[in-house]
PDB file of C-alpha atoms in Angstrom:
ATOM      1  CA  MET A   1     -21.110 -25.518 -25.587  1.00  0.00           C
ATOM      2  CA  ASN A   2     -21.209 -21.817 -24.609  1.00  0.00           C
ATOM      3  CA  PRO A   3     -19.042 -19.487 -26.598  1.00  0.00           C
ATOM      4  CA  VAL A   4     -15.887 -18.231 -24.890  1.00  0.00           C
ATOM      5  CA  ALA A   5     -16.302 -14.761 -23.306  1.00  0.00           C
ATOM      6  CA  PRO A   6     -13.093 -12.686 -23.628  1.00  0.00           C
ATOM      7  CA  ALA A   7     -12.864 -12.315 -19.821  1.00  0.00           C
ATOM      8  CA  GLU A   8     -12.787 -16.127 -19.584  1.00  0.00           C
ATOM      9  CA  LEU A   9      -9.394 -16.086 -21.274  1.00  0.00           C
ATOM     10  CA  SER A  10      -8.016 -14.111 -18.456  1.00  0.00           C
ATOM     11  CA  ALA A  11      -9.657 -16.377 -15.950  1.00  0.00           C
ATOM     12  CA  LEU A  12      -8.160 -19.463 -17.676  1.00  0.00           C
ATOM     13  CA  LEU A  13      -4.768 -17.818 -17.602  1.00  0.00           C
ATOM     14  CA  ASP A  14      -5.172 -17.309 -13.840  1.00  0.00           C
ATOM     15  CA  SER A  15      -6.572 -20.826 -13.171  1.00  0.00           C
ATOM     16  CA  GLU A  16      -9.670 -19.277 -11.882  1.00  0.00           C
ATOM     17  CA  LEU A  17     -12.283 -21.091 -14.099  1.00  0.00           C
ATOM     18  CA  PRO A  18     -14.143 -24.048 -12.772  1.00  0.00           C
ATOM     19  CA  SER A  19     -12.360 -27.277 -14.185  1.00  0.00           C
ATOM     20  CA  GLN A  20     -15.202 -28.267 -16.448  1.00  0.00           C
ATOM     21  CA  ARG A  21     -15.474 -24.832 -18.005  1.00  0.00           C
ATOM     22  CA  ALA A  22     -11.621 -24.673 -18.314  1.00  0.00           C
ATOM     23  CA  ASP A  23     -11.711 -27.905 -20.351  1.00  0.00           C
ATOM     24  CA  GLU A  24     -14.419 -26.439 -22.558  1.00  0.00           C
ATOM     25  CA  VAL A  25     -12.397 -23.253 -23.128  1.00  0.00           C
ATOM     26  CA  ARG A  26      -9.305 -25.227 -23.884  1.00  0.00           C
ATOM     27  CA  HIS A  27     -11.229 -27.286 -26.444  1.00  0.00           C
ATOM     28  CA  VAL A  28     -12.483 -24.069 -28.172  1.00  0.00           C
ATOM     29  CA  LEU A  29      -8.945 -22.801 -28.217  1.00  0.00           C
ATOM     30  CA  ARG A  30      -7.623 -25.902 -30.010  1.00  0.00           C
ATOM     31  CA  ALA A  31     -10.338 -25.408 -32.628  1.00  0.00           C
ATOM     32  CA  ASP A  32      -9.828 -21.656 -33.120  1.00  0.00           C
ATOM     33  CA  PRO A  33      -6.265 -20.626 -34.128  1.00  0.00           C
ATOM     34  CA  ALA A  34      -7.059 -16.824 -33.909  1.00  0.00           C
ATOM     35  CA  LEU A  35      -8.413 -17.119 -30.385  1.00  0.00           C
ATOM     36  CA  ALA A  36      -5.478 -19.485 -29.447  1.00  0.00           C
ATOM     37  CA  SER A  37      -3.012 -16.832 -30.762  1.00  0.00           C
ATOM     38  CA  ALA A  38      -4.771 -14.134 -28.811  1.00  0.00           C
ATOM     39  CA  PHE A  39      -4.454 -16.262 -25.722  1.00  0.00           C
ATOM     40  CA  GLU A  40      -0.812 -17.047 -26.184  1.00  0.00           C
ATOM     41  CA  ASN A  41      -0.132 -13.439 -26.693  1.00  0.00           C
ATOM     42  CA  LEU A  42      -1.950 -12.613 -23.437  1.00  0.00           C
ATOM     43  CA  ALA A  43      -0.122 -15.356 -21.624  1.00  0.00           C
ATOM     44  CA  ARG A  44       3.329 -14.009 -22.882  1.00  0.00           C
ATOM     45  CA  LEU A  45       2.527 -10.479 -21.699  1.00  0.00           C
ATOM     46  CA  ASP A  46       1.204 -11.705 -18.354  1.00  0.00           C
ATOM     47  CA  ALA A  47       4.322 -13.721 -17.706  1.00  0.00           C
ATOM     48  CA  ALA A  48       6.458 -10.725 -18.445  1.00  0.00           C
ATOM     49  CA  TRP A  49       4.338  -8.443 -16.094  1.00  0.00           C
ATOM     50  CA  LYS A  50       4.459 -11.124 -13.346  1.00  0.00           C
ATOM     51  CA  ALA A  51       8.318 -11.269 -13.622  1.00  0.00           C
ATOM     52  CA  GLN A  52       8.567  -7.480 -13.497  1.00  0.00           C
ATOM     53  CA  ALA A  53       6.255  -7.182 -10.485  1.00  0.00           C
ATOM     54  CA  ALA A  54       8.153  -9.877  -8.576  1.00  0.00           C
ATOM     55  CA  GLY A  55      11.120  -7.662  -8.603  1.00  0.00           C
ATOM     56  CA  LEU A  56       9.354  -5.394  -6.193  1.00  0.00           C
ATOM     57  CA  ALA A  57       8.715  -7.934  -3.362  1.00  0.00           C
ATOM     58  CA  PHE A  58      10.666  -7.257  -0.198  1.00  0.00           C
ATOM     59  CA  ARG A  59      10.452  -8.146   3.382  1.00  0.00           C
ATOM     60  CA  PRO A  60       9.233  -5.020   5.211  1.00  0.00           C
ATOM     61  CA  ARG A  61      10.784  -3.987   8.574  1.00  0.00           C
ATOM     62  CA  ALA A  62       7.481  -4.288  10.364  1.00  0.00           C
ATOM     63  CA  SER A  63       6.076  -6.419  13.205  1.00  0.00           C
ATOM     64  CA  LEU A  64       3.140  -6.654  15.310  1.00  0.00           C
ATOM     65  CA  GLN A  65       5.216  -7.006  18.459  1.00  0.00           C
ATOM     66  CA  HIS A  66       7.193  -3.933  17.650  1.00  0.00           C
ATOM     67  CA  GLY A  67       4.121  -1.939  16.905  1.00  0.00           C
ATOM     68  CA  LEU A  68       2.402  -2.986  20.116  1.00  0.00           C
ATOM     69  CA  ARG A  69       5.426  -2.177  22.181  1.00  0.00           C
ATOM     70  CA  HIS A  70       5.721   1.225  20.600  1.00  0.00           C
ATOM     71  CA  ARG A  71       2.115   1.940  21.311  1.00  0.00           C
ATOM     72  CA  CYS A  72       2.290   0.793  24.977  1.00  0.00           C
ATOM     73  CA  LEU A  73       5.375   3.055  25.387  1.00  0.00           C
ATOM     74  CA  ARG A  74       3.668   6.068  23.885  1.00  0.00           C
ATOM     75  CA  THR A  75       0.562   5.522  25.949  1.00  0.00           C
ATOM     76  CA  GLY A  76       2.615   5.024  29.082  1.00  0.00           C
ATOM     77  CA  ALA A  77       4.687   8.189  28.519  1.00  0.00           C
ATOM     78  CA  LEU A  78       1.519  10.233  27.911  1.00  0.00           C
ATOM     79  CA  LEU A  79      -0.185   8.957  31.128  1.00  0.00           C
ATOM     80  CA  LEU A  80       3.034   9.647  33.057  1.00  0.00           C
ATOM     81  CA  GLY A  81       3.270  13.114  31.549  1.00  0.00           C
ATOM     82  CA  LEU A  82      -0.251  13.960  32.319  1.00  0.00           C
ATOM     83  CA  GLY A  83       0.098  12.604  35.986  1.00  0.00           C
ATOM     84  CA  GLY A  84       3.305  14.504  36.455  1.00  0.00           C
ATOM     85  CA  LEU A  85       1.658  17.709  35.061  1.00  0.00           C
ATOM     86  CA  ARG A  86      -1.306  17.440  37.367  1.00  0.00           C
ATOM     87  CA  LEU A  87       0.950  16.802  40.330  1.00  0.00           C
ATOM     88  CA  GLY A  88       3.205  19.719  39.409  1.00  0.00           C
ATOM     89  CA  LEU A  89       0.345  22.133  39.038  1.00  0.00           C
ATOM     90  CA  LYS A  90      -0.839  21.263  42.544  1.00  0.00           C
ATOM     91  CA  LEU A  91       2.488  21.448  44.292  1.00  0.00           C
ATOM     92  CA  ALA A  92       4.577  24.011  42.511  1.00  0.00           C
ATOM     93  CA  PRO A  93       4.536  27.808  42.539  1.00  0.00           C
ATOM     94  CA  PRO A  94       2.803  29.771  39.766  1.00  0.00           C
ATOM     95  CA  ALA A  95       6.022  30.181  37.737  1.00  0.00           C
ATOM     96  CA  PHE A  96       5.911  26.452  37.088  1.00  0.00           C
ATOM     97  CA  GLU A  97       2.576  26.862  35.247  1.00  0.00           C
ATOM     98  CA  ILE A  98       4.336  29.264  32.725  1.00  0.00           C
ATOM     99  CA  VAL A  99       7.083  26.718  32.202  1.00  0.00           C
ATOM    100  CA  VAL A 100       4.562  23.955  31.712  1.00  0.00           C
ATOM    101  CA  ALA A 101       2.611  26.143  29.210  1.00  0.00           C
ATOM    102  CA  LEU A 102       5.796  26.843  27.280  1.00  0.00           C
ATOM    103  CA  ALA A 103       6.747  23.133  27.222  1.00  0.00           C
ATOM    104  CA  VAL A 104       3.323  22.049  26.031  1.00  0.00           C
ATOM    105  CA  LEU A 105       3.406  24.722  23.238  1.00  0.00           C
ATOM    106  CA  ALA A 106       6.870  23.593  22.328  1.00  0.00           C
ATOM    107  CA  LEU A 107       5.702  20.019  22.175  1.00  0.00           C
ATOM    108  CA  VAL A 108       2.585  20.940  20.008  1.00  0.00           C
ATOM    109  CA  VAL A 109       4.636  23.127  17.645  1.00  0.00           C
ATOM    110  CA  GLY A 110       7.404  20.445  17.487  1.00  0.00           C
ATOM    111  CA  TRP A 111       4.886  17.727  16.641  1.00  0.00           C
ATOM    112  CA  GLY A 112       3.275  19.885  14.005  1.00  0.00           C
ATOM    113  CA  VAL A 113       6.508  20.681  12.264  1.00  0.00           C
ATOM    114  CA  GLY A 114       7.678  17.154  12.621  1.00  0.00           C
ATOM    115  CA  TYR A 115       4.431  15.923  11.047  1.00  0.00           C
ATOM    116  CA  LEU A 116       4.905  18.373   8.062  1.00  0.00           C
ATOM    117  CA  ILE A 117       8.549  17.635   7.408  1.00  0.00           C
ATOM    118  CA  ARG A 118       8.376  13.877   7.983  1.00  0.00           C
ATOM    119  CA  THR A 119       8.841  13.130   4.329  1.00  0.00           C
ATOM    120  CA  SER A 120      11.303  11.563   1.991  1.00  0.00           C
ATOM    121  CA  GLU A 121      15.078  11.644   2.586  1.00  0.00           C
ATOM    122  CA  ASP A 122      15.480  13.871  -0.438  1.00  0.00           C
ATOM    123  CA  ASP A 123      12.881  16.338   0.863  1.00  0.00           C
ATOM    124  CA  CYS A 124      14.560  16.387   4.271  1.00  0.00           C
ATOM    125  CA  TRP A 125      17.925  17.225   2.776  1.00  0.00           C
ATOM    126  CA  TRP A 126      16.346  19.955   0.700  1.00  0.00           C
ATOM    127  CA  LEU A 127      14.651  21.399   3.898  1.00  0.00           C
ATOM    128  CA  VAL A 128      18.141  21.272   5.571  1.00  0.00           C
ATOM    129  CA  ARG A 129      19.939  22.966   2.608  1.00  0.00           C
ATOM    130  CA  ARG A 130      17.208  25.567   2.481  1.00  0.00           C
ATOM    131  CA  ALA A 131      17.522  26.357   6.129  1.00  0.00           C
ATOM    132  CA  VAL A 132      21.318  26.640   5.966  1.00  0.00           C
ATOM    133  CA  ARG A 133      21.050  28.870   2.893  1.00  0.00           C
ATOM    134  CA  LEU A 134      18.376  31.053   4.348  1.00  0.00           C
ATOM    135  CA  GLY A 135      20.068  31.545   7.689  1.00  0.00           C
ATOM    136  CA  PRO A 136      23.274  33.498   6.918  1.00  0.00           C
ATOM    137  CA  SER A 137      21.895  35.233   3.700  1.00  0.00           C
ATOM    138  CA  GLU A 138      18.909  36.584   5.639  1.00  0.00           C
ATOM    139  CA  ALA A 139      21.252  37.727   8.468  1.00  0.00           C
ATOM    140  CA  ALA A 140      23.498  39.480   5.975  1.00  0.00           C
ATOM    141  CA  ALA A 141      20.502  41.111   4.170  1.00  0.00           C
ATOM    142  CA  GLY A 142      18.898  42.319   7.453  1.00  0.00           C
ATOM    143  CA  PRO A 143      18.555  46.014   8.410  1.00  0.00           C
TER     144      PRO A 143
ATOM    145  CA  MET B   1      -4.842 -13.336  28.565  1.00  0.00           C
ATOM    146  CA  VAL B   2      -4.332 -16.835  27.157  1.00  0.00           C
ATOM    147  CA  LEU B   3      -7.173 -16.170  24.686  1.00  0.00           C
ATOM    148  CA  ARG B   4      -5.564 -12.850  23.646  1.00  0.00           C
ATOM    149  CA  ASP B   5      -2.218 -14.596  23.157  1.00  0.00           C
ATOM    150  CA  ASP B   6      -3.843 -17.244  21.005  1.00  0.00           C
ATOM    151  CA  ARG B   7      -5.561 -14.663  18.969  1.00  0.00           C
ATOM    152  CA  ARG B   8      -2.292 -12.706  18.454  1.00  0.00           C
ATOM    153  CA  ALA B   9      -0.433 -15.886  17.472  1.00  0.00           C
ATOM    154  CA  GLN B  10      -3.169 -16.878  15.067  1.00  0.00           C
ATOM    155  CA  PHE B  11      -3.175 -13.361  13.496  1.00  0.00           C
ATOM    156  CA  GLU B  12       0.674 -13.467  13.098  1.00  0.00           C
ATOM    157  CA  ARG B  13       0.505 -17.076  11.606  1.00  0.00           C
ATOM    158  CA  TRP B  14      -2.037 -15.721   9.032  1.00  0.00           C
ATOM    159  CA  VAL B  15      -0.175 -12.511   8.255  1.00  0.00           C
ATOM    160  CA  GLU B  16       3.473 -13.912   8.127  1.00  0.00           C
ATOM    161  CA  PRO B  17       3.258 -15.566   4.639  1.00  0.00           C
ATOM    162  CA  LEU B  18       1.639 -12.312   3.197  1.00  0.00           C
ATOM    163  CA  MET B  19       4.166  -9.776   4.483  1.00  0.00           C
ATOM    164  CA  SER B  20       6.348  -9.504   1.283  1.00  0.00           C
ATOM    165  CA  ARG B  21       3.249  -9.332  -1.024  1.00  0.00           C
ATOM    166  CA  ALA B  22       1.655  -6.796   1.276  1.00  0.00           C
ATOM    167  CA  ALA B  23       4.830  -4.661   1.058  1.00  0.00           C
ATOM    168  CA  ALA B  24       5.027  -4.904  -2.710  1.00  0.00           C
ATOM    169  CA  TYR B  25       1.302  -4.004  -2.941  1.00  0.00           C
ATOM    170  CA  ALA B  26       1.774  -1.064  -0.616  1.00  0.00           C
ATOM    171  CA  TYR B  27       4.815   0.053  -2.631  1.00  0.00           C
ATOM    172  CA  SER B  28       2.797  -0.138  -5.848  1.00  0.00           C
ATOM    173  CA  LEU B  29       0.315   2.358  -4.238  1.00  0.00           C
ATOM    174  CA  LEU B  30       2.875   4.628  -2.492  1.00  0.00           C
ATOM    175  CA  ARG B  31       5.968   4.323  -4.730  1.00  0.00           C
ATOM    176  CA  ASN B  32       8.228   4.680  -1.666  1.00  0.00           C
ATOM    177  CA  ARG B  33       9.804   1.942   0.326  1.00  0.00           C
ATOM    178  CA  ALA B  34       9.873   3.589   3.717  1.00  0.00           C
ATOM    179  CA  ASP B  35       6.147   4.644   3.264  1.00  0.00           C
ATOM    180  CA  ALA B  36       5.211   1.081   2.273  1.00  0.00           C
ATOM    181  CA  GLU B  37       6.861  -0.226   5.386  1.00  0.00           C
ATOM    182  CA  ASP B  38       4.980   2.348   7.561  1.00  0.00           C
ATOM    183  CA  ALA B  39       1.686   1.296   5.888  1.00  0.00           C
ATOM    184  CA  VAL B  40       2.310  -2.406   6.519  1.00  0.00           C
ATOM    185  CA  GLN B  41       3.274  -1.616  10.110  1.00  0.00           C
ATOM    186  CA  ASP B  42       0.045   0.381  10.502  1.00  0.00           C
ATOM    187  CA  ALA B  43      -1.954  -2.338   8.852  1.00  0.00           C
ATOM    188  CA  LEU B  44      -0.570  -4.936  11.276  1.00  0.00           C
ATOM    189  CA  LEU B  45      -1.856  -2.875  14.272  1.00  0.00           C
ATOM    190  CA  LYS B  46      -5.206  -2.026  12.662  1.00  0.00           C
ATOM    191  CA  GLY B  47      -5.736  -5.638  11.477  1.00  0.00           C
ATOM    192  CA  TYR B  48      -4.910  -7.037  14.902  1.00  0.00           C
ATOM    193  CA  ALA B  49      -7.238  -4.443  16.603  1.00  0.00           C
ATOM    194  CA  GLY B  50     -10.029  -5.215  14.047  1.00  0.00           C
ATOM    195  CA  LEU B  51      -9.680  -8.892  14.014  1.00  0.00           C
ATOM    196  CA  ASP B  52     -13.186  -9.377  15.685  1.00  0.00           C
ATOM    197  CA  ASN B  53     -14.660  -7.967  12.470  1.00  0.00           C
ATOM    198  CA  TYR B  54     -13.021 -10.560  10.286  1.00  0.00           C
ATOM    199  CA  ASP B  55     -15.362 -13.403   9.191  1.00  0.00           C
ATOM    200  CA  GLU B  56     -13.402 -16.586   8.875  1.00  0.00           C
ATOM    201  CA  ALA B  57     -15.609 -17.832   6.142  1.00  0.00           C
ATOM    202  CA  ARG B  58     -14.095 -15.161   3.882  1.00  0.00           C
ATOM    203  CA  PRO B  59     -10.580 -15.079   2.516  1.00  0.00           C
ATOM    204  CA  PHE B  60      -8.091 -13.651   5.038  1.00  0.00           C
ATOM    205  CA  GLN B  61      -5.714 -12.284   2.381  1.00  0.00           C
ATOM    206  CA  GLY B  62      -8.542 -10.179   0.756  1.00  0.00           C
ATOM    207  CA  TRP B  63      -9.643  -8.895   4.120  1.00  0.00           C
ATOM    208  CA  TRP B  64      -6.067  -7.895   5.297  1.00  0.00           C
ATOM    209  CA  PHE B  65      -5.162  -6.357   1.932  1.00  0.00           C
ATOM    210  CA  ALA B  66      -8.336  -4.235   2.418  1.00  0.00           C
ATOM    211  CA  VAL B  67      -6.690  -3.060   5.719  1.00  0.00           C
ATOM    212  CA  VAL B  68      -3.327  -2.454   3.875  1.00  0.00           C
ATOM    213  CA  ARG B  69      -5.030  -0.579   1.100  1.00  0.00           C
ATOM    214  CA  HIS B  70      -6.943   1.613   3.677  1.00  0.00           C
ATOM    215  CA  CYS B  71      -3.695   2.353   5.435  1.00  0.00           C
ATOM    216  CA  CYS B  72      -2.031   3.224   2.148  1.00  0.00           C
ATOM    217  CA  LEU B  73      -4.743   5.644   1.146  1.00  0.00           C
ATOM    218  CA  ASP B  74      -4.641   7.266   4.527  1.00  0.00           C
ATOM    219  CA  LEU B  75      -0.854   7.771   4.114  1.00  0.00           C
ATOM    220  CA  ILE B  76      -1.344   9.214   0.677  1.00  0.00           C
ATOM    221  CA  ARG B  77      -3.778  11.693   2.200  1.00  0.00           C
ATOM    222  CA  ARG B  78      -1.281  12.781   4.841  1.00  0.00           C
ATOM    223  CA  ARG B  79       1.498  12.902   2.321  1.00  0.00           C
ATOM    224  CA  GLN B  80      -0.474  15.351   0.226  1.00  0.00           C
ATOM    225  CA  ILE B  81      -0.670  17.737   3.171  1.00  0.00           C
ATOM    226  CA  ARG B  82       3.132  17.508   3.586  1.00  0.00           C
ATOM    227  CA  ARG B  83       3.790  17.911  -0.132  1.00  0.00           C
ATOM    228  CA  SER B  84       1.551  21.134  -0.185  1.00  0.00           C
ATOM    229  CA  PHE B  85       3.688  22.450   2.670  1.00  0.00           C
ATOM    230  CA  LEU B  86       6.857  21.799   0.834  1.00  0.00           C
ATOM    231  CA  ARG B  87       5.451  23.257  -2.391  1.00  0.00           C
ATOM    232  CA  TRP B  88       4.555  26.273  -0.306  1.00  0.00           C
ATOM    233  CA  LEU B  89       8.203  26.444   0.767  1.00  0.00           C
ATOM    234  CA  GLY B  90       9.218  26.372  -2.962  1.00  0.00           C
ATOM    235  CA  ARG B  91      10.089  22.721  -3.414  1.00  0.00           C
ATOM    236  CA  GLN B  92       9.322  21.370  -6.898  1.00  0.00           C
ATOM    237  CA  PRO B  93       8.097  17.723  -6.899  1.00  0.00           C
ATOM    238  CA  ALA B  94      10.612  15.506  -8.608  1.00  0.00           C
ATOM    239  CA  ALA B  95       9.395  12.672 -10.833  1.00  0.00           C
ATOM    240  CA  ALA B  96      10.558   9.370  -9.580  1.00  0.00           C
ATOM    241  CA  PRO B  97      13.112   7.764 -11.912  1.00  0.00           C
ATOM    242  CA  ALA B  98      12.337   4.353 -13.371  1.00  0.00           C
ATOM    243  CA  THR B  99      15.018   2.394 -11.667  1.00  0.00           C
ATOM    244  CA  SER B 100      13.736  -1.042 -12.305  1.00  0.00           C
ATOM    245  CA  GLN B 101      11.447  -2.979 -14.709  1.00  0.00           C
ATOM    246  CA  ALA B 102       8.804  -3.019 -11.775  1.00  0.00           C
ATOM    247  CA  GLU B 103       9.002   0.802 -11.753  1.00  0.00           C
ATOM    248  CA  GLU B 104       8.423   0.752 -15.494  1.00  0.00           C
ATOM    249  CA  LEU B 105       5.452  -1.471 -15.004  1.00  0.00           C
ATOM    250  CA  LEU B 106       4.080   0.987 -12.412  1.00  0.00           C
ATOM    251  CA  ARG B 107       4.573   3.917 -14.781  1.00  0.00           C
ATOM    252  CA  TYR B 108       2.492   2.132 -17.382  1.00  0.00           C
ATOM    253  CA  LEU B 109      -0.206   1.264 -14.791  1.00  0.00           C
ATOM    254  CA  GLU B 110      -0.438   5.097 -14.085  1.00  0.00           C
ATOM    255  CA  ARG B 111      -1.880   5.468 -17.530  1.00  0.00           C
ATOM    256  CA  LEU B 112      -4.922   3.174 -16.817  1.00  0.00           C
ATOM    257  CA  THR B 113      -8.136   4.204 -15.191  1.00  0.00           C
ATOM    258  CA  PRO B 114      -8.153   3.838 -11.338  1.00  0.00           C
ATOM    259  CA  LEU B 115     -10.594   0.850 -11.505  1.00  0.00           C
ATOM    260  CA  GLN B 116      -8.312  -1.005 -13.988  1.00  0.00           C
ATOM    261  CA  ARG B 117      -5.230  -0.127 -12.038  1.00  0.00           C
ATOM    262  CA  GLN B 118      -6.802  -1.500  -8.691  1.00  0.00           C
ATOM    263  CA  VAL B 119      -7.213  -4.978  -9.988  1.00  0.00           C
ATOM    264  CA  LEU B 120      -3.830  -5.235 -11.720  1.00  0.00           C
ATOM    265  CA  GLU B 121      -1.990  -3.862  -8.542  1.00  0.00           C
ATOM    266  CA  LEU B 122      -3.670  -6.520  -6.519  1.00  0.00           C
ATOM    267  CA  ARG B 123      -3.180  -9.281  -9.107  1.00  0.00           C
ATOM    268  CA  TYR B 124       0.479  -8.623  -9.855  1.00  0.00           C
ATOM    269  CA  PHE B 125       1.949  -7.055  -6.794  1.00  0.00           C
ATOM    270  CA  GLY B 126      -0.317  -8.644  -4.152  1.00  0.00           C
ATOM    271  CA  ASP B 127      -0.578 -12.011  -6.024  1.00  0.00           C
ATOM    272  CA  CYS B 128      -4.294 -12.083  -5.045  1.00  0.00           C
ATOM    273  CA  SER B 129      -6.881 -14.564  -6.217  1.00  0.00           C
ATOM    274  CA  TYR B 130     -10.173 -13.222  -7.702  1.00  0.00           C
ATOM    275  CA  ARG B 131     -11.924 -13.986  -4.333  1.00  0.00           C
ATOM    276  CA  ASP B 132      -9.241 -11.985  -2.520  1.00  0.00           C
ATOM    277  CA  MET B 133      -9.621  -9.082  -4.955  1.00  0.00           C
ATOM    278  CA  ALA B 134     -13.385  -9.109  -4.683  1.00  0.00           C
ATOM    279  CA  GLU B 135     -13.032  -9.006  -0.855  1.00  0.00           C
ATOM    280  CA  THR B 136     -10.487  -6.195  -0.858  1.00  0.00           C
ATOM    281  CA  LEU B 137     -12.356  -4.008  -3.282  1.00  0.00           C
ATOM    282  CA  GLY B 138     -15.928  -4.995  -2.176  1.00  0.00           C
ATOM    283  CA  ILE B 139     -17.078  -6.071  -5.612  1.00  0.00           C
ATOM    284  CA  PRO B 140     -18.568  -9.365  -7.025  1.00  0.00           C
ATOM    285  CA  ASP B 141     -16.092 -12.062  -8.423  1.00  0.00           C
ATOM    286  CA  GLY B 142     -17.596 -11.637 -11.883  1.00  0.00           C
ATOM    287  CA  THR B 143     -16.814  -8.010 -11.973  1.00  0.00           C
ATOM    288  CA  VAL B 144     -13.233  -8.748 -10.925  1.00  0.00           C
ATOM    289  CA  MET B 145     -12.978 -11.204 -13.912  1.00  0.00           C
ATOM    290  CA  SER B 146     -14.314  -8.675 -16.500  1.00  0.00           C
ATOM    291  CA  ARG B 147     -12.388  -5.735 -14.979  1.00  0.00           C
ATOM    292  CA  LEU B 148      -9.170  -7.606 -14.895  1.00  0.00           C
ATOM    293  CA  HIS B 149      -9.502  -8.635 -18.554  1.00  0.00           C
ATOM    294  CA  ALA B 150     -10.316  -5.127 -19.649  1.00  0.00           C
ATOM    295  CA  ALA B 151      -7.321  -3.912 -17.621  1.00  0.00           C
ATOM    296  CA  ARG B 152      -4.929  -6.447 -19.210  1.00  0.00           C
ATOM    297  CA  GLN B 153      -6.067  -5.452 -22.670  1.00  0.00           C
ATOM    298  CA  ALA B 154      -5.546  -1.791 -21.945  1.00  0.00           C
ATOM    299  CA  LEU B 155      -2.130  -2.412 -20.486  1.00  0.00           C
ATOM    300  CA  ALA B 156      -1.246  -4.639 -23.526  1.00  0.00           C
ATOM    301  CA  GLU B 157      -2.235  -1.682 -25.713  1.00  0.00           C
ATOM    302  CA  ILE B 158       0.032   0.665 -23.795  1.00  0.00           C
ATOM    303  CA  TYR B 159       2.896  -1.810 -24.030  1.00  0.00           C
ATOM    304  CA  ARG B 160       2.354  -2.247 -27.831  1.00  0.00           C
ATOM    305  CA  LYS B 161       2.479   1.579 -28.250  1.00  0.00           C
ATOM    306  CA  GLU B 162       5.613   1.886 -26.108  1.00  0.00           C
ATOM    307  CA  GLN B 163       7.481  -0.967 -28.034  1.00  0.00           C
ATOM    308  CA  THR B 164       6.806   0.582 -31.361  1.00  0.00           C
TER     309      THR B 164
END
């Protein structure tokens, strides 16, 4: 019989050893109290870790249908926006181009800021508090 | 159209029993529930889009968890950019408080090497088999076995030190 490699104790614990080898390892464990004690200790800790980790399982609010619908809507809105823009540029006076350019700039800046501040709730509140604090005090300290 | 619906139904059937585990695994990487949900949502779309690359002879859980892992790492990279921006504004990063026993386990896992942490996260939070872990991490089954054992020994050592 092959001696038991330490990693095989983990594999036995996880029921990942082939059945014949698992029987051999169990046989060795019965004959070796020190090894059996090490295995029992590992099994005890493993059970505790599994129980702790199980406390984290939760059903996420995520679904393929929702994701696909969201993606379709986004793509549709983008295509519609581009089509409208092209049509507007063809038909409208030059002032329209300036309005469109400003709208595009606002969209890009808005997306960039949104990307940067899209963070945890705590961080969002911190940003709001900071903005509120900065506003009046800066106005008061101005020239 | 029918083929695409079949494919989608099959994907949803495969993914459905793994959702809670995927969320727990994503949480173990991201330490934030909303981010974990975002990562799983992203993984659903990417997994469905890349279903043609999945070889049915291989374990589905391992393949999909690789997608989830990739989405989590992507999110971590993006989050780092946001955190740098907040730091630039003067925000000091707050350490997450240990609110549950699972959080305590996560804190101990942080003290392991990345390679050891990877297998334990998949084992305990993702409830993955050795084949699944090998598929997710792209390593041989034997390496999973030895790495997992070494990781458990290291975690046990940390526990012993914390208890005394």
